[in-house]
XYZ file of C-alpha atoms in Angstrom:
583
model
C 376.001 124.659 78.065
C 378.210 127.626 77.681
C 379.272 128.717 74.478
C 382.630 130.960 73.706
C 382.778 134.516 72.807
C 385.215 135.314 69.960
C 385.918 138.987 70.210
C 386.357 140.748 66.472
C 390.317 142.337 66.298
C 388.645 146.085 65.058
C 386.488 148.585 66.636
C 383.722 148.736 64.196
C 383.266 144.769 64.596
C 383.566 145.096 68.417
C 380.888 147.917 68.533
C 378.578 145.978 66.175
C 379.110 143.116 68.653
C 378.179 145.021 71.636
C 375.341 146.254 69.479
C 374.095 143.293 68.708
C 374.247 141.916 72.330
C 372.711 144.372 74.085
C 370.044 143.655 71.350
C 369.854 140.111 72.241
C 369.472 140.695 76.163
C 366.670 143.474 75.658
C 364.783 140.624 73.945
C 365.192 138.586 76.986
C 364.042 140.874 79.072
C 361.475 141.688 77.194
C 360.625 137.701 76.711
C 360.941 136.832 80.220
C 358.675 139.684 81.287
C 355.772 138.119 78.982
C 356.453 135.017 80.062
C 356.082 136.146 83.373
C 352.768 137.267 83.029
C 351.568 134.568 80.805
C 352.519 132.481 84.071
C 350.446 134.268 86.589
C 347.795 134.430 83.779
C 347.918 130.403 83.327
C 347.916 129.934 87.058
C 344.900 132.049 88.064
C 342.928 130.372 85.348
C 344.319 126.924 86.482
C 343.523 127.452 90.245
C 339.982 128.584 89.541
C 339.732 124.932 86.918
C 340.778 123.306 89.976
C 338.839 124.759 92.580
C 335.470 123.433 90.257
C 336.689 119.964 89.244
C 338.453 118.755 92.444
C 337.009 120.968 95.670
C 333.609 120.221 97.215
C 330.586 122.699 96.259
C 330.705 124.044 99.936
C 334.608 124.773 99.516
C 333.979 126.913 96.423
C 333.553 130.543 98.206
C 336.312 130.825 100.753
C 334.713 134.033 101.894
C 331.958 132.679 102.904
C 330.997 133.233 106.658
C 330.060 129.095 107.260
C 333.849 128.114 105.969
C 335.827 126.612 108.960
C 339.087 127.243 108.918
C 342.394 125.647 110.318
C 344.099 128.209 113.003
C 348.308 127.622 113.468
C 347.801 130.334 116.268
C 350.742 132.612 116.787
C 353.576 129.485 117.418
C 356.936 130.408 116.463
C 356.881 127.504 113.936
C 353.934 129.092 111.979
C 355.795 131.885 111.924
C 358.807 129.912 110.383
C 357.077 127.901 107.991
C 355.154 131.550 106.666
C 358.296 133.116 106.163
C 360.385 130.054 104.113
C 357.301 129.752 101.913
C 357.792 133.595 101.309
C 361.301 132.987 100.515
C 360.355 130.014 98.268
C 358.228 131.954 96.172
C 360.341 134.904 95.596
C 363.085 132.848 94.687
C 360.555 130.755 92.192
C 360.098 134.301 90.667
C 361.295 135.134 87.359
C 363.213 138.323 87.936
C 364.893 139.779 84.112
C 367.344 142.106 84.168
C 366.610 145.480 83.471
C 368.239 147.341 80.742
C 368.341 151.189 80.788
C 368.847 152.889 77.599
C 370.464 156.294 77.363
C 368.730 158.923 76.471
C 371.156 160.277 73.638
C 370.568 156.835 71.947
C 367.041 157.833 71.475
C 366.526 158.965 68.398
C 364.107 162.210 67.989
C 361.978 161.435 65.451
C 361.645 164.591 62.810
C 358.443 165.204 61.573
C 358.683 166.938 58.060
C 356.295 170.002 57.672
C 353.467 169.039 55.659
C 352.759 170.778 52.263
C 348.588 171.609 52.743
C 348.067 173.484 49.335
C 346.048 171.750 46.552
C 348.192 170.955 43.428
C 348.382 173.968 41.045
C 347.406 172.200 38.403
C 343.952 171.197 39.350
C 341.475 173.322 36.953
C 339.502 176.020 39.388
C 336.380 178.005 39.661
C 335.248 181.078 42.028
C 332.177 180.638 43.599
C 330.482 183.888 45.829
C 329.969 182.842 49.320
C 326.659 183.714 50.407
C 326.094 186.730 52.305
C 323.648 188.149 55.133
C 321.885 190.972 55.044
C 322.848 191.987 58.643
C 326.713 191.611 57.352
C 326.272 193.678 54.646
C 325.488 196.494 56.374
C 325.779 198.225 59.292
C 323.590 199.310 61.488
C 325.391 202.376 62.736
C 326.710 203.359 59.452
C 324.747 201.974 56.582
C 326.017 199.684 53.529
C 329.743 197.891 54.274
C 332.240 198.267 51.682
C 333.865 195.318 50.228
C 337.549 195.422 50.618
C 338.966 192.695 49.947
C 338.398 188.559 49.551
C 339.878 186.072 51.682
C 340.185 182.696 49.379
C 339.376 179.673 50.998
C 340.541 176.549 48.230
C 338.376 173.174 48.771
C 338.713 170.144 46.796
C 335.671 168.575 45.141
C 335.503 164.800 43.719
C 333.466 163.929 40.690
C 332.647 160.281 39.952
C 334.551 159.014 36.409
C 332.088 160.206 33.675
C 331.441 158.013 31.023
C 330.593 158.733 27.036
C 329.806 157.326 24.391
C 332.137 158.387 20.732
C 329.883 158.294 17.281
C 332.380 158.113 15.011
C 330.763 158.912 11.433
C 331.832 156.419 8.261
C 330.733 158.017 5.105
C 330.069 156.263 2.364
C 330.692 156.823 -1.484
C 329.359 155.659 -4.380
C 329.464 156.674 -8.184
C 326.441 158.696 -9.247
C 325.807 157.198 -12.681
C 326.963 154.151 -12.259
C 325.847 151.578 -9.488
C 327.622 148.789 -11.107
C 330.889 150.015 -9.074
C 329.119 149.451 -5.386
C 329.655 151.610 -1.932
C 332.553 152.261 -0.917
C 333.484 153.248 2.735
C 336.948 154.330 4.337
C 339.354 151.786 6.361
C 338.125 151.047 10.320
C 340.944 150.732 12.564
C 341.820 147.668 14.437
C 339.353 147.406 17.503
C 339.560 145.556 20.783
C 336.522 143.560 20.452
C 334.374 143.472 16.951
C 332.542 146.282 16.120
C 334.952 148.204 18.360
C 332.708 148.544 20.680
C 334.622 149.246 24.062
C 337.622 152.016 23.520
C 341.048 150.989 24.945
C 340.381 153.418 27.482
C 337.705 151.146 29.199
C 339.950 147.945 28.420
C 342.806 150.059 30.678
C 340.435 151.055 34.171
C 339.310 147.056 33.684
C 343.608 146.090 33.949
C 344.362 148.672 36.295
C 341.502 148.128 38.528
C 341.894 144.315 38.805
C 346.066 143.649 38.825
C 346.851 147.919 40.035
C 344.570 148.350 42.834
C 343.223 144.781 43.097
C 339.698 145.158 42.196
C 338.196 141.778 40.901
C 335.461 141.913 38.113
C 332.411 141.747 40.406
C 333.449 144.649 42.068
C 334.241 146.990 39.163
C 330.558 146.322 38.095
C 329.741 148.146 40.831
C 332.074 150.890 39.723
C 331.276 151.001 36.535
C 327.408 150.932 37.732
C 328.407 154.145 39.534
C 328.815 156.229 36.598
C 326.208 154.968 34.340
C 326.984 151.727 33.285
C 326.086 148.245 33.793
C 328.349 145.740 32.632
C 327.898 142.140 32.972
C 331.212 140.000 34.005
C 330.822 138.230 30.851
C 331.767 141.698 29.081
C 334.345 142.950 31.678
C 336.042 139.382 31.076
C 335.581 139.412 27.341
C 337.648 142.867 27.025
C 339.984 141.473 29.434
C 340.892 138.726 27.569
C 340.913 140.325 24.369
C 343.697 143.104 25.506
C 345.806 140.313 27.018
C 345.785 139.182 23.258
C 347.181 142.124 22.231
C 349.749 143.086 24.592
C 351.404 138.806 23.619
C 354.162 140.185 21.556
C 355.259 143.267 23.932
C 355.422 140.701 26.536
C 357.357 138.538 24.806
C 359.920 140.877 24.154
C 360.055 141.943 27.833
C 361.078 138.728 28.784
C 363.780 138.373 25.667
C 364.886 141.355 27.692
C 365.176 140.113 31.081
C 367.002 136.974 29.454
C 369.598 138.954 27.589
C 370.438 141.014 30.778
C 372.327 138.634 31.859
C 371.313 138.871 35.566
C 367.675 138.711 37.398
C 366.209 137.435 40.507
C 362.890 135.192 40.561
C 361.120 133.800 43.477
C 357.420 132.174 43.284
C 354.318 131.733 45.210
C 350.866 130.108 45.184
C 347.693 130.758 43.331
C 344.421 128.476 43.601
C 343.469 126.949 40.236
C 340.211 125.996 39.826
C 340.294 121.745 38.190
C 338.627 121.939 34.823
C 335.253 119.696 34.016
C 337.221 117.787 31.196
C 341.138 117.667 31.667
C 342.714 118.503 28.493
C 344.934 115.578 26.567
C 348.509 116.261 26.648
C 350.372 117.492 23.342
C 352.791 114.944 21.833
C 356.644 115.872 22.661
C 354.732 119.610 25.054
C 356.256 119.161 28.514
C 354.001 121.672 30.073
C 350.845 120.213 28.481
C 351.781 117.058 30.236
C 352.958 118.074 32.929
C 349.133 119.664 33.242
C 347.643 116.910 32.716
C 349.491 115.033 35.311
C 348.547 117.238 37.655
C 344.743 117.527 36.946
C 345.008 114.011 36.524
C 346.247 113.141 40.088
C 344.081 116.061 41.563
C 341.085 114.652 40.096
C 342.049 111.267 41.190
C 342.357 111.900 44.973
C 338.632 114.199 44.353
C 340.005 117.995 45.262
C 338.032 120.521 43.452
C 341.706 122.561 42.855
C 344.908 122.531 42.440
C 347.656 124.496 43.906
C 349.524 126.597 40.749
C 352.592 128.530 40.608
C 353.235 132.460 39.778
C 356.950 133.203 39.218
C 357.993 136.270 38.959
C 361.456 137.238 37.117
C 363.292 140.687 37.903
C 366.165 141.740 35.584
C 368.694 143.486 38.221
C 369.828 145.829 34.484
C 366.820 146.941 32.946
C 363.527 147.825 35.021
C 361.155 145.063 34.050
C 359.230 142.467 35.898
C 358.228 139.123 33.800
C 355.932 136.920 35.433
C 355.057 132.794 34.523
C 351.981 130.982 35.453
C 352.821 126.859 36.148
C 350.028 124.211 37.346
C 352.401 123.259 40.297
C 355.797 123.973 41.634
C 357.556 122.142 39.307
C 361.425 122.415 38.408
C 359.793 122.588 35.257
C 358.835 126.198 35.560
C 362.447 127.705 35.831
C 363.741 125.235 33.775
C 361.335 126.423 30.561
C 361.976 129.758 31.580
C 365.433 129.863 32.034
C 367.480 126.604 30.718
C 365.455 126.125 27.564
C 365.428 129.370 26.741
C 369.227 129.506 26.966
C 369.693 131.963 29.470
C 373.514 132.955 30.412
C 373.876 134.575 33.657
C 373.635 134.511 37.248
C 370.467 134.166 38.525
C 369.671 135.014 42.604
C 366.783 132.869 44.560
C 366.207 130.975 47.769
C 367.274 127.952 48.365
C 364.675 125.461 46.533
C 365.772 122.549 45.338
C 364.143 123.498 41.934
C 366.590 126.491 41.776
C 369.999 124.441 42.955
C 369.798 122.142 40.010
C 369.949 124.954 37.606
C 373.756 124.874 37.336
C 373.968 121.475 36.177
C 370.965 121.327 34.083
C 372.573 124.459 32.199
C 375.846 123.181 31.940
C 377.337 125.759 33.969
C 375.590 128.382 32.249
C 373.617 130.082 34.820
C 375.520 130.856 38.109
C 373.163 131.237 41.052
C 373.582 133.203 43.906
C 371.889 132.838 47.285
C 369.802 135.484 49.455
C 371.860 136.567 52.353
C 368.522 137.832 54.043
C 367.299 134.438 54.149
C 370.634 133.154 56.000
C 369.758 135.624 58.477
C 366.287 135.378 58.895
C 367.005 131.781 59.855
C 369.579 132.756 62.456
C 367.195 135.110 64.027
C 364.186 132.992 63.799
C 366.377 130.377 66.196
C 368.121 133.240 68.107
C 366.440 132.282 71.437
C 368.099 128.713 72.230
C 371.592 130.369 71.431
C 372.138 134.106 72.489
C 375.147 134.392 72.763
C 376.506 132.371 69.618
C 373.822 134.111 67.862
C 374.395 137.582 68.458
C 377.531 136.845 66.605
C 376.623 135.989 63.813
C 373.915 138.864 63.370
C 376.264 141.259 64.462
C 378.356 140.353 61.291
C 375.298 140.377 59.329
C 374.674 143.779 60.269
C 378.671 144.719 59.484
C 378.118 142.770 55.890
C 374.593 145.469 55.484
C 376.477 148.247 56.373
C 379.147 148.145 53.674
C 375.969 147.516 51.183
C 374.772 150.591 52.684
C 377.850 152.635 51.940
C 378.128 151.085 48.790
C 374.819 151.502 47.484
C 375.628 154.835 45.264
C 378.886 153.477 44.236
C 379.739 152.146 40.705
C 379.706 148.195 40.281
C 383.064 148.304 39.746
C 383.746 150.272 43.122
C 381.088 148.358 44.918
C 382.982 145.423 44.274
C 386.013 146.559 45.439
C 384.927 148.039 48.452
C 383.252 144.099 49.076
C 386.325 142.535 48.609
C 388.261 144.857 51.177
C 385.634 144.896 53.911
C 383.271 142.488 53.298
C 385.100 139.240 52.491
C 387.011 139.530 56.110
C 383.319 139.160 58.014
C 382.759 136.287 55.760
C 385.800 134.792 57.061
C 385.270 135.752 60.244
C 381.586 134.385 59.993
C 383.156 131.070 58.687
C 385.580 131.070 61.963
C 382.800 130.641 64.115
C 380.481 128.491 61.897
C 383.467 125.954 62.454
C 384.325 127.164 66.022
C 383.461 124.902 69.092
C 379.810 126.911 70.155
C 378.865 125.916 66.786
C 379.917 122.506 66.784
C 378.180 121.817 70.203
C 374.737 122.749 69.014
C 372.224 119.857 68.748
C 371.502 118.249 65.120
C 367.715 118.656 65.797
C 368.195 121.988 67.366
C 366.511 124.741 65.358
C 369.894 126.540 65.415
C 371.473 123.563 64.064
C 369.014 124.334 60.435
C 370.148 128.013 60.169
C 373.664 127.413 60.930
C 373.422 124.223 58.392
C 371.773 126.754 56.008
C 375.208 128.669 55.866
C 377.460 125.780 55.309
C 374.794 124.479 52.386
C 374.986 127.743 50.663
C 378.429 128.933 51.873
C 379.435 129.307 48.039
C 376.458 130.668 46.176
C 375.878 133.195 49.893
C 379.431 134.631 48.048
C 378.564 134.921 44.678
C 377.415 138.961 45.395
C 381.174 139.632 46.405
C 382.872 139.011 43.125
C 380.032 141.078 40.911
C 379.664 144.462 41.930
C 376.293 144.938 39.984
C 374.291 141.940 42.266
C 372.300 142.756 45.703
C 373.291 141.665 48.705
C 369.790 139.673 48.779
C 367.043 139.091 46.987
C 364.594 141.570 49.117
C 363.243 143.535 46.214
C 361.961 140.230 44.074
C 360.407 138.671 47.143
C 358.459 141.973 47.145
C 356.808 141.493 43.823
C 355.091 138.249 45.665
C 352.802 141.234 47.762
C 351.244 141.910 44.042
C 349.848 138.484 43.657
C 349.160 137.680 47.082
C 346.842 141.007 47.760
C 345.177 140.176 43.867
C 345.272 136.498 45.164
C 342.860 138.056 48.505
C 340.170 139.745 46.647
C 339.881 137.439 42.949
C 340.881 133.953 45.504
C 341.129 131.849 42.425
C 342.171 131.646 38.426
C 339.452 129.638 36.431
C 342.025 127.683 34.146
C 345.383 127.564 32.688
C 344.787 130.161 29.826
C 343.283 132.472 32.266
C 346.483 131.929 34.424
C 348.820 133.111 31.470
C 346.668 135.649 31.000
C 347.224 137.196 34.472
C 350.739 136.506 34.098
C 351.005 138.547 31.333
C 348.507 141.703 32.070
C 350.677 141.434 35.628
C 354.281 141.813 33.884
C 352.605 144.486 32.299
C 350.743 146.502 34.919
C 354.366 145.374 37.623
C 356.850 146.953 35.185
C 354.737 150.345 35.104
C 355.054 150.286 38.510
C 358.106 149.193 38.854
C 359.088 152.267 36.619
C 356.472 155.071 38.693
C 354.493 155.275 35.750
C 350.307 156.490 35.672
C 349.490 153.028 35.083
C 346.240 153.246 33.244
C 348.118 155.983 31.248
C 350.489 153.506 29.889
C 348.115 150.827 29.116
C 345.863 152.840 27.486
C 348.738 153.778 25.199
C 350.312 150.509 24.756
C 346.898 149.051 23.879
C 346.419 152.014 20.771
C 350.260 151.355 19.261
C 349.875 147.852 19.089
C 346.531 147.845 17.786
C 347.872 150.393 15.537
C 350.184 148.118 14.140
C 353.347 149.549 16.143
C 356.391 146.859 16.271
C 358.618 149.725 18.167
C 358.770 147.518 21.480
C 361.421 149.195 22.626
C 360.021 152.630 22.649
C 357.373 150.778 24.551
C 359.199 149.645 27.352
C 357.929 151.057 30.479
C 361.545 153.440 31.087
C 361.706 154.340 27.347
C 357.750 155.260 27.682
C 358.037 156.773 30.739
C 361.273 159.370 29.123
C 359.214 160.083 26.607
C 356.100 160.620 28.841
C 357.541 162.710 31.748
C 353.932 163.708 32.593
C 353.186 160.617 33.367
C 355.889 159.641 36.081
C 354.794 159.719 40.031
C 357.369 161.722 41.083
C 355.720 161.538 44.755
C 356.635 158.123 44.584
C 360.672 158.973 43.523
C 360.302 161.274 46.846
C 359.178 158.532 49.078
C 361.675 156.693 48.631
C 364.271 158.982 48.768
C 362.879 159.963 52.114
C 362.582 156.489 53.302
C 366.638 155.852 52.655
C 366.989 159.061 53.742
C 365.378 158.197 57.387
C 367.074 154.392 57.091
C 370.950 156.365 56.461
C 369.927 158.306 59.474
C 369.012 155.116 61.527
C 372.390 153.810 60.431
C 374.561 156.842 61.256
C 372.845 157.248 64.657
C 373.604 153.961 65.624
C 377.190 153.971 64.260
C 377.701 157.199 66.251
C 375.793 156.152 69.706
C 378.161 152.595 69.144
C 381.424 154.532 68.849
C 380.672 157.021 71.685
């Protein structure tokens, strides 16, 4: 089945085109050379099957000297039938066509020189190196005179030491008269009672478990390593007693998120242990029923979990990640989050059904805009029963990522005009071919036939980015939050119960907006845990940008750098191509 080439009417279109398709038939190349060799693999295995089940024991070693063998002789008709089964198998051969690259369109890869000193700011000690006798003098001339010292800097690692603070309350009492009692001064506000563990220790515990993914039984082990033993119950206990604390600075991150008017939120799963007794649900609570339909049901068909939900929520104005905890995946949870909370704004996800009703549900009030990324992913997925139709349409998915490219620095009022002028022709020219006659010929149960019914579904919301210069062109950077849980998901595998689920979804929207903002995480923490115990209501100032402008100390600028390299080598990529397409 043949399917028609529509040729773009401008150079940059055409050369994205020809991109594209020379693409597409290095992957076939590449595809029929594996499958190739996955053939002659599966046939030497299958002749050697079939020589054991099917030949006689004797017929097993055809070297062997016994084997009698049938002779043709030297007939003219051997000769003939040798030579057409030659033919027959070279013709039977898979032979791809070979595509030679240029050698100017290889990109030379620049490897940056590498800084090797030790930071300045590392404290440092001199230390004599030791000496020999035999060095020290000579044997001609006597003693050596020193002249000079070559310095030769080497890092050294201490283990985390751990003390213990005495903090001194005196007490006061009238000398003559005991009637009036002891008197001592005010104790601040501790963590736990008797403010025992400093909110130093409560910050390695939150960093270590949702920063570098360390569950509690392994940061007894570190703790064990500089002196103490904790047990799990303790760890847990400080855990839970900081995620207390922290309740009304998360709240106000996610009044945040709401108010800015524009955010993108994607979900994914968490194992949640089932509870011995399930709770009863709270008269008029929707969640608190909703829980205890789902326990119910779980405990009914005898699973010892349940599958729960973490959603994450990513203003696209002001830098902070909020994530939920739900028992299941729910409409539910972005309908508590977002409709009854009376969000007004546009809101960018995937395509769950969940996320579609929003509109209605809200009365209009939330707009929501589709991820162009996952439009394409779908039409690459299916690229191999459609080449040709497909290299289309990525070729004008790569024209639509090259204006966000050049737009990226722009104002969102320029951005958006610059979309409008060279972005909304691809989307017509992408709708030209979605109706086209290629299109139209592709199977309904074709795999091509979901991603190209994936663009007509979503045609609208795939548009929304075009007329609002401050959205993405996807939602990329939200579907990265998801690595958080799932690597924290690998190494704790489980929450115990719904409270403890909150509770990670609020220590992670605080430990992912430091983050999010390059900020020494345990720094922060430690910091937000002594305001607030304090008695600090300045929220604001605690927000993880406002901290971190107030705390430039505390920013990894390494981390600014990387990234600035990493678009730096990605604008490169870009340019090279452009360049290597136009020549």
């Amino acid at each position: 089945m043949s399917e028609a080439l529509i040729i773009p009417d401008n150079i940059p279109a055409c050369q994205a085109l020809i991109g594209e398709l020379a693409r597409t038939i290095e992957e076939i190349n590449s595809k029929n050379q594996q499958l190739a060799q996955e053939r002659d693999e599966w046939k030497l295995a299958f002749d050697e099957l079939f020589q054991k089940a099917f030949r006689h024991r004797s017929e097993r070693y055809l070297e062997d000297p016994q084997q009698l063998k049938l002779d043709f002789g030297n007939t003219a008709e051997a000769a003939d039938a040798a030579a057409g089964l030659t033919e027959a198998i070279q013709e039977a051969e898979l032979k791809p066509v070979e595509i030679v690259i240029p050698e100017h369109t290889r990109r030379k890869k620049v490897r940056k020189t590498r800084n090797e000193q030790l930071p300045a700011h590392l404290p440092r000690y001199e230390v004599q190196a030791p000496v020999p006798d035999e060095t020290k003098a000579c044997p001609v001339h006597g003693p050596r005179k020193v002249i000079g010292h070559d310095r030769v800097e080497t890092l050294e690692f201490e283990r985390p030491k751990l003390k213990v603070r005495v903090t001194l309350y005196p007490k006061f009492a009238c000398d003559q008269e005991t009637a009036c009692g002891v008197v001592e001064p005010p104790r601040p506000e501790g963590l736990v009672e008797g403010n025992r563990y400093d909110t130093s220790v409560a910050a390695e515990i939150i960093t270590g478990k949702y920063g570098y993914h360390m569950p509690i039984y392994r940061q007894q082990d570190w703790f064990a390593g500089s002196g103490w033993m904790p047990g799990r119950s303790t760890l847990l206990n400080i855990l839970s007693a900081s995620a207390e604390v922290i309740q009304p600075l998360v709240a106000f991150f996610r009044e945040e998120v709401l108010r800015s008017g524009l955010l993108g939120t994607d979900e994914t799963r968490v194992t949640l242990l089932l509870p011995g007794d399930i709770p009863a649900p709270m008269e008029g609570d929707l969640k608190s029923q909703r829980v205890h339909d789902v326990f119910t049901e779980a405990r009914r068909a005898g699973r010892p979990s349940v599958s729960g939900r973490m959603w994450a929520y990513r203003s696209l104005i002001v830098p902070l990640n909020v994530f939920d905890f739900t028992v299941s995946r729910h409409r539910d949870g972005p309908d508590a989050f977002l409709v009854d909370s009376g969000f007004i704004g546009t809101m960018m996800a995937d395509c769950y059904s969940g996320y579609q009703g929003l509109t209605l549900r809200s009365e209009a009030r939330i707009k929501r805009a589709a991820c162009v990324a996952h439009a394409r992913r779908k039409v690459f997925d299916a690229r191999e029963n459609h080449p040709l139709l497909s290299s289309q349409l990525l070729a004008m998915f790569q024209e639509l990522y090259d204006v966000e490219h050049r737009a990226k620095p722009m104002t969102a009022m320029d951005r958006q005009a610059l979309r409008a002028t060279e972005a909304r022709p691809v989307w017509q020219r992408l709708r030209e071919v979605l109706d086209g006659e290629a299109a139209a010929r592709v199977l309904p149960k074709d795999k091509f036939a979901e991603a190209l019914g994936y663009l007509r579904n979503q045609w609208d919301a795939l548009q929304v980015y075009l007329d609002d210069g401050r959205l993405p062109i996807d939602n990329n950077e939200v579907e990265q939050l998801m690595k958080q849980v799932a690597l924290g998901r690998k190494n704790w595998l489980f929450i115990g119960s719904v409270a403890a689920g909150e509770r990670t979804a609020d220590l992670l929207t605080l430990v992912s907006s430091a983050v999010r903002n390059d900020l020494d995480v345990w720094a922060y923490v430690k910091d937000v845990l002594d305001q607030l115990l304090a008695g600090s209501c300045d929220y604001r100032g605690l927000r993880p940008d406002v901290w971190g402008a107030n705390h430039p100390e505390f920013i990894r600028t390494y981390r600014q750098e990387e990234r600035r390299d990493r678009a730096d080598a990605k604008s490169g990529r870009r340019e090279q191509r452009r360049s290597n397409h136009g020549s």
